[in-house]
Every structure is written in C-alpha cells, then in structure tokens.
Amino acid sequence: MIAYLTIGYPTPELFLRAAEALRPHCDAMELGIPPRFAKYDGPVIRRSYEAASAIGRERLMELASEVDAEKYALTYLDDVIGRLDEYLDSLRRAGFSGALFPDLVIDFRGELGRVASLVRSAGLRNAIFVSPSTPDAVVREASAAADGFLYLGVRPATGVPVPVSVESLVRRFRGLHGGELIVGFGLRAEEVSAAVRAGADGVAVGTALLEALPRGVGEAVEVLRRVRDAAGGRGHRARPLGAPGARGGQGAGAGDPGRGADRCPGGRDPRRAEGQGGGAGGARWVRHGDDGEGPEGQRGRGLGHSGDWRGRRGHPQREHGRGPPGGGAAQGLQAREQVGERRLRVG
C-alpha cells in the first residue's frame, strides 16, 4: 500500500507525526510537493497544496528529509522542467527513492524518455502515471520507463467520484505492463477489492487520508487499515517497489543459477533477507531479526547484525536472492501463482 501525504499539511508538526504513524501500515509513501496548478488533483488535495505552499520550498524539502521511509516525490513536471536537474538532485539529497510526475505522459509525452533517463541518472526510480485514456502504445512506452511502478489513476482527478469499471481497467493495463501496477484516484472499498482481484499489485490512498488528518493521526491510520483490509492485505511488501527481482525488475534471468542484489531505500534499520526458493520467489524482506516462511520452499531469514550493509545511493541495506538453475533469482513479485495470496500494496 502507498500512503499519500502533502508535505507540511495540515501543519509541519502534524505531517511528521502522521508520516511516522502511517509508516508501519504501508509499504511506501508518496509525498506531494505543492505545484503552481494541480490540474489532475481534486479539491481536497488542492486545498492541502494551498495550505502547504506557504511553508516554502526549502522547508518542505527539510520536512521530507525527516520522513524515514521508502518515498516517492510527486509534483508536476510543468513546474520543474526548466530546472529538472536541480529538482532531482534535491530529491536525492532528501532521501527520496523515486519521482512521479502526474502530467508527464499526458502533457509531455515527447519528453518521457529524456525525463526517465534523467531520473535514473540522479539515482532515483521512475513512477509513471497513466490514465484510462492513455493509448496502448503509450502505456507500453511508459511501462518500459517505469523502473519504480506504473500508477493507474482510474478517474480524471483524485477524489472525484466518476463511475468507472475498475476491474476492466486493471485487466487492460495488467495485460500491457509486466511490472508493478499501482491503482489509485478515489477508490472505494469494493473497488480496492476488485482492483486486487484483477491483478493490481497495490493501491494508493491519498484523499481519504488528507480528509482524516485534521481529525487526528489516529483517524488517518484507521483509514489505511480499512483500505488494507478491503484488499485482504496482511503484512508488508517483499522488497522495495521496482527493486530488482520484483515483477518487471532486473533479476537474474531464467535458466541462470540466479543471484540478485538490491537496495532497500529510505534509511530504515539495517537488515538482510536471504531466500532460497523453488524458482520465481527468490529473496524476500522480513523484519530485522525475524524469520519468515513462505510456500513453495521460499524462506526468509532476518539477521540480527548490521556489519556489512551497503547499498547504492548510500542506503544501508542490501538483499540477495538465490534460486536454483532454471528458476532465476528474484524474478516476479512474490508471484501470486506461487504465494497464493494477494496483499495490499502501496501506491
């Protein structure tokens, strides 16, 4: 599950409290940076942008750097395209895992390849936003660039109750994208269940959290729990979004002995997971010092020491997956055919 918060909303202090409280209940966070004009967001998120914009960009990035989680920055490309290198560098310094531009595919399709390349060069992952009106050919292009995840917004704007067939939309995009598929934009409880049944890897929760926050952090946590339960989700992801070995990630190829390594961004407590699966499973994350067992011979073991944690971009974690010849290490996102259970993800 991905939890969305606007940086600094409703207040800087409450934002940080909310981020800390929500972190154990989601797999990643999407943090909104107020743009000049949020044309693909609904009224609730727009109001949060208006309130947070008075804080100032420098202070917003300081607040974001205090959020210790896997996190993706959301802002409009139209706001930063003239200073994209500077913007991406600021995300890297604030500890972000990736970047998401809701207007990239819609308004800047010709820039997709260049922007995705710059994001990767900055040491970040690409989360690419697509909509029901995105042509199949463009979806495939976005899929190739999305080394983080593909975000399907099922409605024209966040929090706007337009009738849609979530299940049919997810099936269409699932057939076009082999990587991580996250679904959002005003999902109701029954639509969350339908999205996961149809093949979504996770859902994003935003408007409902922002509506709950002024009533207290506990209210927001309860919203996240209800959405997770609607998807039948229990526990957390096996690995960071878009990491090697996740669905569509860069793991060892089928037929290889299979050894893949990836980082766990966000600066969490050091840990390591080693897995030996019957093929597609490979390594999976477990809590620090815990042991986890999975079907089909998958096994994770958390080690209680932190002597050799090294990762790209300075992150202190690393994981390895091993699979026997013919299986390929860390292919597939805890392949649902093997694990036999759909879990609510972040997005």
mmCIF file of C-alpha atoms in Angstrom:
data_model
loop_
_atom_site.group_PDB
_atom_site.id
_atom_site.type_symbol
_atom_site.label_atom_id
_atom_site.label_comp_id
_atom_site.label_asym_id
_atom_site.label_seq_id
_atom_site.Cartn_x
_atom_site.Cartn_y
_atom_site.Cartn_z
ATOM 1 C CA MET A 1 0.000 0.000 0.000
ATOM 2 C CA ILE A 2 1.149 3.523 -0.781
ATOM 3 C CA ALA A 3 0.087 6.316 1.555
ATOM 4 C CA TYR A 4 -0.045 9.831 0.109
ATOM 5 C CA LEU A 5 0.624 12.937 2.197
ATOM 6 C CA THR A 6 1.166 16.537 1.159
ATOM 7 C CA ILE A 7 4.430 17.683 2.731
ATOM 8 C CA GLY A 8 3.749 20.066 5.606
ATOM 9 C CA TYR A 9 -0.028 19.526 5.727
ATOM 10 C CA PRO A 10 -2.021 20.251 7.853
ATOM 11 C CA THR A 11 0.966 21.627 9.785
ATOM 12 C CA PRO A 12 4.642 20.637 9.667
ATOM 13 C CA GLU A 13 4.387 19.009 13.083
ATOM 14 C CA LEU A 14 1.235 17.039 12.286
ATOM 15 C CA PHE A 15 2.661 15.989 8.926
ATOM 16 C CA LEU A 16 5.720 14.445 10.600
ATOM 17 C CA ARG A 17 3.586 12.742 13.236
ATOM 18 C CA ALA A 18 1.316 11.343 10.541
ATOM 19 C CA ALA A 19 4.225 10.061 8.456
ATOM 20 C CA GLU A 20 5.685 8.279 11.470
ATOM 21 C CA ALA A 21 2.333 6.765 12.466
ATOM 22 C CA LEU A 22 1.406 5.631 8.958
ATOM 23 C CA ARG A 23 4.777 4.111 8.102
ATOM 24 C CA PRO A 24 4.188 0.742 9.832
ATOM 25 C CA HIS A 25 0.892 0.350 7.975
ATOM 26 C CA CYS A 26 2.093 0.968 4.426
ATOM 27 C CA ASP A 27 4.922 -0.098 2.163
ATOM 28 C CA ALA A 28 5.900 3.275 0.752
ATOM 29 C CA MET A 29 4.867 6.907 0.853
ATOM 30 C CA GLU A 30 4.053 9.357 -1.877
ATOM 31 C CA LEU A 31 4.848 12.892 -0.741
ATOM 32 C CA GLY A 32 3.265 15.789 -2.607
ATOM 33 C CA ILE A 33 5.194 18.997 -3.285
ATOM 34 C CA PRO A 34 2.776 21.897 -3.944
ATOM 35 C CA PRO A 35 2.737 22.927 -7.631
ATOM 36 C CA ARG A 36 1.503 26.155 -9.178
ATOM 37 C CA PHE A 37 -1.558 24.409 -10.606
ATOM 38 C CA ALA A 38 -2.593 20.874 -9.669
ATOM 39 C CA LYS A 39 -4.815 20.252 -12.664
ATOM 40 C CA TYR A 40 -5.106 16.490 -12.178
ATOM 41 C CA ASP A 41 -5.868 16.631 -8.473
ATOM 42 C CA GLY A 42 -9.232 17.001 -6.801
ATOM 43 C CA PRO A 43 -10.362 19.704 -4.370
ATOM 44 C CA VAL A 44 -9.081 18.035 -1.195
ATOM 45 C CA ILE A 45 -5.506 17.690 -2.408
ATOM 46 C CA ARG A 46 -5.607 21.147 -3.999
ATOM 47 C CA ARG A 47 -6.571 22.674 -0.670
ATOM 48 C CA SER A 48 -3.717 20.840 1.014
ATOM 49 C CA TYR A 49 -1.319 22.276 -1.574
ATOM 50 C CA GLU A 50 -2.596 25.782 -0.922
ATOM 51 C CA ALA A 51 -2.042 25.389 2.811
ATOM 52 C CA ALA A 52 1.427 23.852 2.444
ATOM 53 C CA SER A 53 2.711 26.248 -0.214
ATOM 54 C CA ALA A 54 3.086 28.994 2.393
ATOM 55 C CA ILE A 55 5.793 26.950 4.125
ATOM 56 C CA GLY A 56 8.345 27.489 1.374
ATOM 57 C CA ARG A 57 10.152 25.003 -0.859
ATOM 58 C CA GLU A 58 13.327 24.789 1.229
ATOM 59 C CA ARG A 59 11.439 23.988 4.426
ATOM 60 C CA LEU A 60 9.269 21.456 2.580
ATOM 61 C CA MET A 61 12.350 19.541 1.492
ATOM 62 C CA GLU A 62 13.727 19.642 5.031
ATOM 63 C CA LEU A 63 10.486 18.108 6.278
ATOM 64 C CA ALA A 64 10.593 15.443 3.572
ATOM 65 C CA SER A 65 14.130 14.501 4.566
ATOM 66 C CA GLU A 66 12.856 13.680 8.067
ATOM 67 C CA VAL A 67 10.478 11.015 6.750
ATOM 68 C CA ASP A 68 12.305 7.722 7.212
ATOM 69 C CA ALA A 69 10.556 5.520 4.650
ATOM 70 C CA GLU A 70 10.624 4.444 1.051
ATOM 71 C CA LYS A 71 9.202 7.603 -0.509
ATOM 72 C CA TYR A 72 8.331 8.972 -3.924
ATOM 73 C CA ALA A 73 8.088 12.696 -4.628
ATOM 74 C CA LEU A 74 5.049 13.911 -6.530
ATOM 75 C CA THR A 75 4.949 17.240 -8.293
ATOM 76 C CA TYR A 76 4.028 18.477 -11.754
ATOM 77 C CA LEU A 77 6.705 18.397 -14.428
ATOM 78 C CA ASP A 78 5.382 21.703 -15.719
ATOM 79 C CA ASP A 79 6.682 23.285 -12.505
ATOM 80 C CA VAL A 80 10.221 21.923 -12.649
ATOM 81 C CA ILE A 81 11.043 21.113 -16.267
ATOM 82 C CA GLY A 82 13.192 24.235 -16.563
ATOM 83 C CA ARG A 83 15.310 23.178 -13.568
ATOM 84 C CA LEU A 84 14.875 19.428 -13.635
ATOM 85 C CA ASP A 85 18.472 18.526 -12.755
ATOM 86 C CA GLU A 86 18.355 20.782 -9.708
ATOM 87 C CA TYR A 87 14.987 19.385 -8.633
ATOM 88 C CA LEU A 88 16.088 15.759 -8.943
ATOM 89 C CA ASP A 89 19.269 16.498 -7.013
ATOM 90 C CA SER A 90 17.176 17.988 -4.207
ATOM 91 C CA LEU A 91 15.110 14.784 -4.102
ATOM 92 C CA ARG A 92 18.233 12.670 -3.890
ATOM 93 C CA ARG A 93 19.618 14.772 -1.048
ATOM 94 C CA ALA A 94 16.300 14.488 0.814
ATOM 95 C CA GLY A 95 16.462 10.698 0.629
ATOM 96 C CA PHE A 96 13.693 10.098 -1.890
ATOM 97 C CA SER A 97 13.509 6.740 -3.644
ATOM 98 C CA GLY A 98 11.874 7.986 -6.826
ATOM 99 C CA ALA A 99 9.879 10.639 -8.643
ATOM 100 C CA LEU A 100 6.351 10.815 -10.035
ATOM 101 C CA PHE A 101 5.055 13.487 -12.419
ATOM 102 C CA PRO A 102 1.278 13.217 -12.991
ATOM 103 C CA ASP A 103 1.462 15.348 -16.142
ATOM 104 C CA LEU A 104 4.453 13.620 -17.789
ATOM 105 C CA VAL A 105 2.656 11.161 -20.079
ATOM 106 C CA ILE A 106 -0.379 13.393 -20.625
ATOM 107 C CA ASP A 107 1.271 16.737 -21.382
ATOM 108 C CA PHE A 108 4.942 15.911 -22.050
ATOM 109 C CA ARG A 109 4.849 12.584 -23.864
ATOM 110 C CA GLY A 110 7.732 13.603 -26.117
ATOM 111 C CA GLU A 111 9.870 14.169 -23.011
ATOM 112 C CA LEU A 112 9.159 10.765 -21.460
ATOM 113 C CA GLY A 113 12.424 9.098 -22.457
ATOM 114 C CA ARG A 114 14.601 12.090 -21.569
ATOM 115 C CA VAL A 115 12.935 12.680 -18.215
ATOM 116 C CA ALA A 116 13.077 8.990 -17.268
ATOM 117 C CA SER A 117 16.772 8.909 -18.139
ATOM 118 C CA LEU A 118 17.485 11.982 -16.010
ATOM 119 C CA VAL A 119 15.600 10.474 -13.086
ATOM 120 C CA ARG A 120 17.672 7.297 -13.303
ATOM 121 C CA SER A 121 20.891 9.294 -13.652
ATOM 122 C CA ALA A 122 20.027 11.042 -10.391
ATOM 123 C CA GLY A 123 19.891 7.658 -8.651
ATOM 124 C CA LEU A 124 16.093 7.666 -8.427
ATOM 125 C CA ARG A 125 13.363 5.381 -9.748
ATOM 126 C CA ASN A 126 10.610 6.313 -12.192
ATOM 127 C CA ALA A 127 6.987 6.017 -11.141
ATOM 128 C CA ILE A 128 4.958 6.747 -14.281
ATOM 129 C CA PHE A 129 1.355 7.934 -14.162
ATOM 130 C CA VAL A 130 -1.145 6.710 -16.769
ATOM 131 C CA SER A 131 -4.905 7.128 -17.146
ATOM 132 C CA PRO A 132 -7.763 5.223 -18.819
ATOM 133 C CA SER A 133 -7.427 7.471 -21.880
ATOM 134 C CA THR A 134 -3.721 6.685 -22.377
ATOM 135 C CA PRO A 135 -3.320 4.782 -25.698
ATOM 136 C CA ASP A 136 -1.922 1.260 -25.509
ATOM 137 C CA ALA A 137 1.237 2.207 -27.402
ATOM 138 C CA VAL A 138 1.962 4.977 -24.901
ATOM 139 C CA VAL A 139 1.252 2.648 -21.978
ATOM 140 C CA ARG A 140 3.885 0.251 -23.323
ATOM 141 C CA GLU A 141 6.357 3.124 -23.650
ATOM 142 C CA ALA A 142 5.601 4.209 -20.090
ATOM 143 C CA SER A 143 5.914 0.611 -18.922
ATOM 144 C CA ALA A 144 9.417 0.369 -20.364
ATOM 145 C CA ALA A 145 10.436 3.529 -18.480
ATOM 146 C CA ALA A 146 8.784 2.634 -15.167
ATOM 147 C CA ASP A 147 11.542 1.076 -13.091
ATOM 148 C CA GLY A 148 9.609 2.049 -9.968
ATOM 149 C CA PHE A 149 5.967 1.358 -10.747
ATOM 150 C CA LEU A 150 3.164 2.240 -13.144
ATOM 151 C CA TYR A 151 0.455 4.279 -11.413
ATOM 152 C CA LEU A 152 -3.012 3.885 -12.936
ATOM 153 C CA GLY A 153 -5.329 6.732 -11.999
ATOM 154 C CA VAL A 154 -8.768 5.302 -12.695
ATOM 155 C CA ARG A 155 -10.560 8.672 -12.573
ATOM 156 C CA PRO A 156 -9.917 12.084 -14.175
ATOM 157 C CA ALA A 157 -8.826 13.601 -10.854
ATOM 158 C CA THR A 158 -8.121 12.474 -7.307
ATOM 159 C CA GLY A 159 -11.159 12.148 -5.089
ATOM 160 C CA VAL A 160 -13.664 12.828 -7.901
ATOM 161 C CA PRO A 161 -16.462 10.187 -7.855
ATOM 162 C CA VAL A 162 -16.800 9.395 -11.570
ATOM 163 C CA PRO A 163 -18.302 5.931 -12.280
ATOM 164 C CA VAL A 164 -15.703 3.565 -13.752
ATOM 165 C CA SER A 165 -15.211 -0.183 -14.133
ATOM 166 C CA VAL A 166 -12.071 -0.613 -12.058
ATOM 167 C CA GLU A 167 -11.755 -4.325 -12.736
ATOM 168 C CA SER A 168 -11.842 -3.978 -16.521
ATOM 169 C CA LEU A 169 -9.377 -1.083 -16.423
ATOM 170 C CA VAL A 170 -6.916 -3.026 -14.303
ATOM 171 C CA ARG A 171 -7.169 -6.066 -16.565
ATOM 172 C CA ARG A 172 -6.409 -3.898 -19.588
ATOM 173 C CA PHE A 173 -3.312 -2.316 -18.026
ATOM 174 C CA ARG A 174 -2.198 -5.597 -16.473
ATOM 175 C CA GLY A 175 -2.052 -7.002 -19.991
ATOM 176 C CA LEU A 176 0.155 -4.118 -21.137
ATOM 177 C CA HIS A 177 2.519 -3.859 -18.173
ATOM 178 C CA GLY A 178 4.531 -6.673 -16.644
ATOM 179 C CA GLY A 179 5.971 -4.587 -13.815
ATOM 180 C CA GLU A 180 4.478 -3.165 -10.646
ATOM 181 C CA LEU A 181 0.949 -1.791 -11.178
ATOM 182 C CA ILE A 182 -0.450 0.540 -8.513
ATOM 183 C CA VAL A 183 -4.043 1.789 -8.723
ATOM 184 C CA GLY A 184 -5.498 4.963 -7.227
ATOM 185 C CA PHE A 185 -7.723 8.037 -7.561
ATOM 186 C CA GLY A 186 -10.773 7.787 -5.337
ATOM 187 C CA LEU A 187 -11.082 4.020 -4.932
ATOM 188 C CA ARG A 188 -13.995 2.848 -2.801
ATOM 189 C CA ALA A 189 -13.633 -0.235 -0.610
ATOM 190 C CA GLU A 190 -15.323 -2.548 -3.098
ATOM 191 C CA GLU A 191 -13.156 -1.103 -5.892
ATOM 192 C CA VAL A 192 -9.998 -1.834 -3.910
ATOM 193 C CA SER A 193 -11.003 -5.490 -3.740
ATOM 194 C CA ALA A 194 -11.852 -5.512 -7.456
ATOM 195 C CA ALA A 195 -8.515 -3.919 -8.385
ATOM 196 C CA VAL A 196 -6.514 -6.531 -6.486
ATOM 197 C CA ARG A 197 -8.595 -9.388 -7.898
ATOM 198 C CA ALA A 198 -7.991 -8.068 -11.411
ATOM 199 C CA GLY A 199 -4.222 -8.095 -10.976
ATOM 200 C CA ALA A 200 -3.152 -4.813 -9.361
ATOM 201 C CA ASP A 201 -0.052 -5.120 -7.207
ATOM 202 C CA GLY A 202 -1.250 -2.413 -4.866
ATOM 203 C CA VAL A 203 -3.333 0.676 -4.236
ATOM 204 C CA ALA A 204 -2.595 4.292 -3.343
ATOM 205 C CA VAL A 205 -4.541 6.117 -0.643
ATOM 206 C CA GLY A 206 -4.476 9.914 -0.604
ATOM 207 C CA THR A 207 -7.659 11.970 -0.457
ATOM 208 C CA ALA A 208 -9.155 9.869 2.344
ATOM 209 C CA LEU A 209 -6.010 10.336 4.453
ATOM 210 C CA LEU A 210 -5.964 14.104 3.969
ATOM 211 C CA GLU A 211 -9.641 14.294 4.911
ATOM 212 C CA ALA A 212 -8.986 12.298 8.079
ATOM 213 C CA LEU A 213 -5.809 14.057 9.239
ATOM 214 C CA PRO A 214 -7.437 17.211 10.659
ATOM 215 C CA ARG A 215 -9.447 14.898 12.950
ATOM 216 C CA GLY A 216 -6.246 13.316 14.226
ATOM 217 C CA VAL A 217 -3.443 10.985 13.222
ATOM 218 C CA GLY A 218 -5.334 8.006 14.629
ATOM 219 C CA GLU A 219 -8.169 8.642 12.189
ATOM 220 C CA ALA A 220 -5.737 8.543 9.269
ATOM 221 C CA VAL A 221 -4.200 5.289 10.491
ATOM 222 C CA GLU A 222 -7.663 3.753 10.709
ATOM 223 C CA VAL A 223 -8.386 4.772 7.102
ATOM 224 C CA LEU A 224 -5.248 2.968 5.970
ATOM 225 C CA ARG A 225 -6.168 -0.137 7.943
ATOM 226 C CA ARG A 226 -9.644 -0.248 6.410
ATOM 227 C CA VAL A 227 -8.281 0.032 2.885
ATOM 228 C CA ARG A 228 -5.677 -2.645 3.546
ATOM 229 C CA ASP A 229 -8.345 -4.964 4.899
ATOM 230 C CA ALA A 230 -10.559 -4.290 1.868
ATOM 231 C CA ALA A 231 -7.793 -5.727 -0.290
ATOM 232 C CA GLY A 232 -7.256 -8.680 2.009
ATOM 233 C CA GLY A 233 -3.776 -7.370 2.780
ATOM 234 C CA ARG A 234 -1.679 -8.561 5.678
ATOM 235 C CA GLY A 235 1.914 -7.515 6.405
ATOM 236 C CA HIS A 236 4.329 -5.739 4.132
ATOM 237 C CA ARG A 237 5.962 -5.991 0.746
ATOM 238 C CA ALA A 238 8.646 -8.495 -0.021
ATOM 239 C CA ARG A 239 11.014 -5.820 -1.350
ATOM 240 C CA PRO A 240 11.102 -2.134 -2.301
ATOM 241 C CA LEU A 241 8.886 -1.009 -5.172
ATOM 242 C CA GLY A 242 10.570 -1.587 -8.500
ATOM 243 C CA ALA A 243 13.569 -3.286 -6.919
ATOM 244 C CA PRO A 244 15.458 -5.930 -8.882
ATOM 245 C CA GLY A 245 13.579 -9.179 -8.651
ATOM 246 C CA ALA A 246 10.194 -7.522 -8.216
ATOM 247 C CA ARG A 247 7.718 -8.022 -11.016
ATOM 248 C CA GLY A 248 9.393 -6.491 -14.030
ATOM 249 C CA GLY A 249 12.592 -5.708 -12.120
ATOM 250 C CA GLN A 250 16.121 -6.608 -13.101
ATOM 251 C CA GLY A 251 16.769 -10.001 -11.539
ATOM 252 C CA ALA A 252 18.860 -12.840 -12.833
ATOM 253 C CA GLY A 253 17.473 -14.380 -15.991
ATOM 254 C CA ALA A 254 15.546 -17.625 -16.151
ATOM 255 C CA GLY A 255 17.910 -20.537 -16.534
ATOM 256 C CA ASP A 256 20.670 -18.828 -14.526
ATOM 257 C CA PRO A 257 21.722 -20.016 -11.102
ATOM 258 C CA GLY A 258 20.188 -16.744 -10.016
ATOM 259 C CA ARG A 259 21.778 -14.211 -7.755
ATOM 260 C CA GLY A 260 20.315 -10.745 -7.473
ATOM 261 C CA ALA A 261 21.072 -7.895 -5.107
ATOM 262 C CA ASP A 262 19.088 -4.760 -4.476
ATOM 263 C CA ARG A 263 18.923 -1.913 -2.065
ATOM 264 C CA CYS A 264 16.154 -1.031 0.324
ATOM 265 C CA PRO A 265 15.886 2.767 0.152
ATOM 266 C CA GLY A 266 14.743 5.118 2.810
ATOM 267 C CA GLY A 267 17.334 4.543 5.505
ATOM 268 C CA ARG A 268 15.422 2.063 7.633
ATOM 269 C CA ASP A 269 17.048 -0.148 10.238
ATOM 270 C CA PRO A 270 19.775 -2.324 8.703
ATOM 271 C CA ARG A 271 18.641 -5.836 7.855
ATOM 272 C CA ARG A 272 19.240 -8.590 5.374
ATOM 273 C CA ALA A 273 16.979 -11.204 3.881
ATOM 274 C CA GLU A 274 18.244 -14.352 2.273
ATOM 275 C CA GLY A 275 15.905 -16.626 0.376
ATOM 276 C CA GLN A 276 16.105 -19.929 -1.375
ATOM 277 C CA GLY A 277 13.006 -20.552 -3.444
ATOM 278 C CA GLY A 278 11.770 -23.102 -5.888
ATOM 279 C CA GLY A 279 12.301 -20.682 -8.754
ATOM 280 C CA ALA A 280 10.437 -17.437 -9.076
ATOM 281 C CA GLY A 281 10.407 -16.467 -5.412
ATOM 282 C CA GLY A 282 13.973 -15.637 -4.509
ATOM 283 C CA ALA A 283 14.706 -13.377 -1.575
ATOM 284 C CA ARG A 284 12.060 -11.562 0.354
ATOM 285 C CA TRP A 285 12.151 -8.926 3.065
ATOM 286 C CA VAL A 286 11.412 -9.833 6.653
ATOM 287 C CA ARG A 287 11.593 -7.680 9.750
ATOM 288 C CA HIS A 288 15.027 -7.173 11.307
ATOM 289 C CA GLY A 289 15.909 -10.244 13.308
ATOM 290 C CA ASP A 290 12.754 -12.154 12.350
ATOM 291 C CA ASP A 291 12.335 -15.369 10.405
ATOM 292 C CA GLY A 292 9.668 -15.801 7.766
ATOM 293 C CA GLU A 293 8.407 -18.862 5.951
ATOM 294 C CA GLY A 294 6.590 -18.918 2.617
ATOM 295 C CA PRO A 295 5.092 -21.609 0.378
ATOM 296 C CA GLU A 296 6.882 -23.399 -2.441
ATOM 297 C CA GLY A 297 10.067 -23.658 -0.398
ATOM 298 C CA GLN A 298 10.547 -19.890 -0.100
ATOM 299 C CA ARG A 299 12.260 -18.883 3.087
ATOM 300 C CA GLY A 300 13.448 -15.605 4.528
ATOM 301 C CA ARG A 301 15.750 -15.153 7.486
ATOM 302 C CA GLY A 302 16.400 -11.822 9.123
ATOM 303 C CA LEU A 303 19.903 -11.476 10.506
ATOM 304 C CA GLY A 304 20.406 -9.682 13.776
ATOM 305 C CA HIS A 305 23.606 -7.874 12.894
ATOM 306 C CA SER A 306 24.458 -4.975 10.646
ATOM 307 C CA GLY A 307 28.140 -5.269 9.875
ATOM 308 C CA ASP A 308 28.050 -5.298 6.080
ATOM 309 C CA TRP A 309 25.095 -3.209 4.978
ATOM 310 C CA ARG A 310 25.989 -1.406 1.820
ATOM 311 C CA GLY A 311 23.674 -0.089 -0.850
ATOM 312 C CA ARG A 312 23.535 2.221 -3.776
ATOM 313 C CA ARG A 313 22.965 5.916 -3.076
ATOM 314 C CA GLY A 314 24.337 5.355 0.424
ATOM 315 C CA HIS A 315 21.369 3.359 1.670
ATOM 316 C CA PRO A 316 22.404 0.956 4.427
ATOM 317 C CA GLN A 317 20.662 -2.183 3.214
ATOM 318 C CA ARG A 318 21.207 -4.915 0.720
ATOM 319 C CA GLU A 319 19.472 -8.168 -0.026
ATOM 320 C CA HIS A 320 20.402 -11.236 -2.006
ATOM 321 C CA GLY A 321 18.199 -13.825 -3.633
ATOM 322 C CA ARG A 322 19.261 -17.226 -4.809
ATOM 323 C CA GLY A 323 17.340 -19.723 -6.878
ATOM 324 C CA PRO A 324 18.349 -22.996 -8.453
ATOM 325 C CA PRO A 325 19.253 -23.290 -12.139
ATOM 326 C CA GLY A 326 16.199 -22.978 -14.305
ATOM 327 C CA GLY A 327 14.387 -20.707 -11.854
ATOM 328 C CA GLY A 328 16.192 -17.414 -11.977
ATOM 329 C CA ALA A 329 16.647 -15.447 -8.778
ATOM 330 C CA ALA A 330 14.264 -12.805 -7.643
ATOM 331 C CA GLN A 331 12.027 -12.861 -10.713
ATOM 332 C CA GLY A 332 8.452 -11.936 -10.007
ATOM 333 C CA LEU A 333 6.824 -10.032 -7.195
ATOM 334 C CA GLN A 334 6.167 -12.928 -4.779
ATOM 335 C CA ALA A 335 4.414 -14.440 -7.780
ATOM 336 C CA ARG A 336 0.777 -14.690 -6.900
ATOM 337 C CA GLU A 337 0.584 -18.091 -8.564
ATOM 338 C CA GLN A 338 3.137 -19.367 -6.017
ATOM 339 C CA VAL A 339 2.282 -17.394 -2.939
ATOM 340 C CA GLY A 340 -1.453 -17.845 -3.447
ATOM 341 C CA GLU A 341 -2.304 -14.657 -1.598
ATOM 342 C CA ARG A 342 -2.881 -11.097 -2.716
ATOM 343 C CA ARG A 343 -1.579 -8.441 -0.393
ATOM 344 C CA LEU A 344 -2.430 -4.812 -0.339
ATOM 345 C CA ARG A 345 0.477 -2.714 -1.535
ATOM 346 C CA VAL A 346 1.301 0.938 -1.503
ATOM 347 C CA GLY A 347 0.645 3.468 -4.354
#
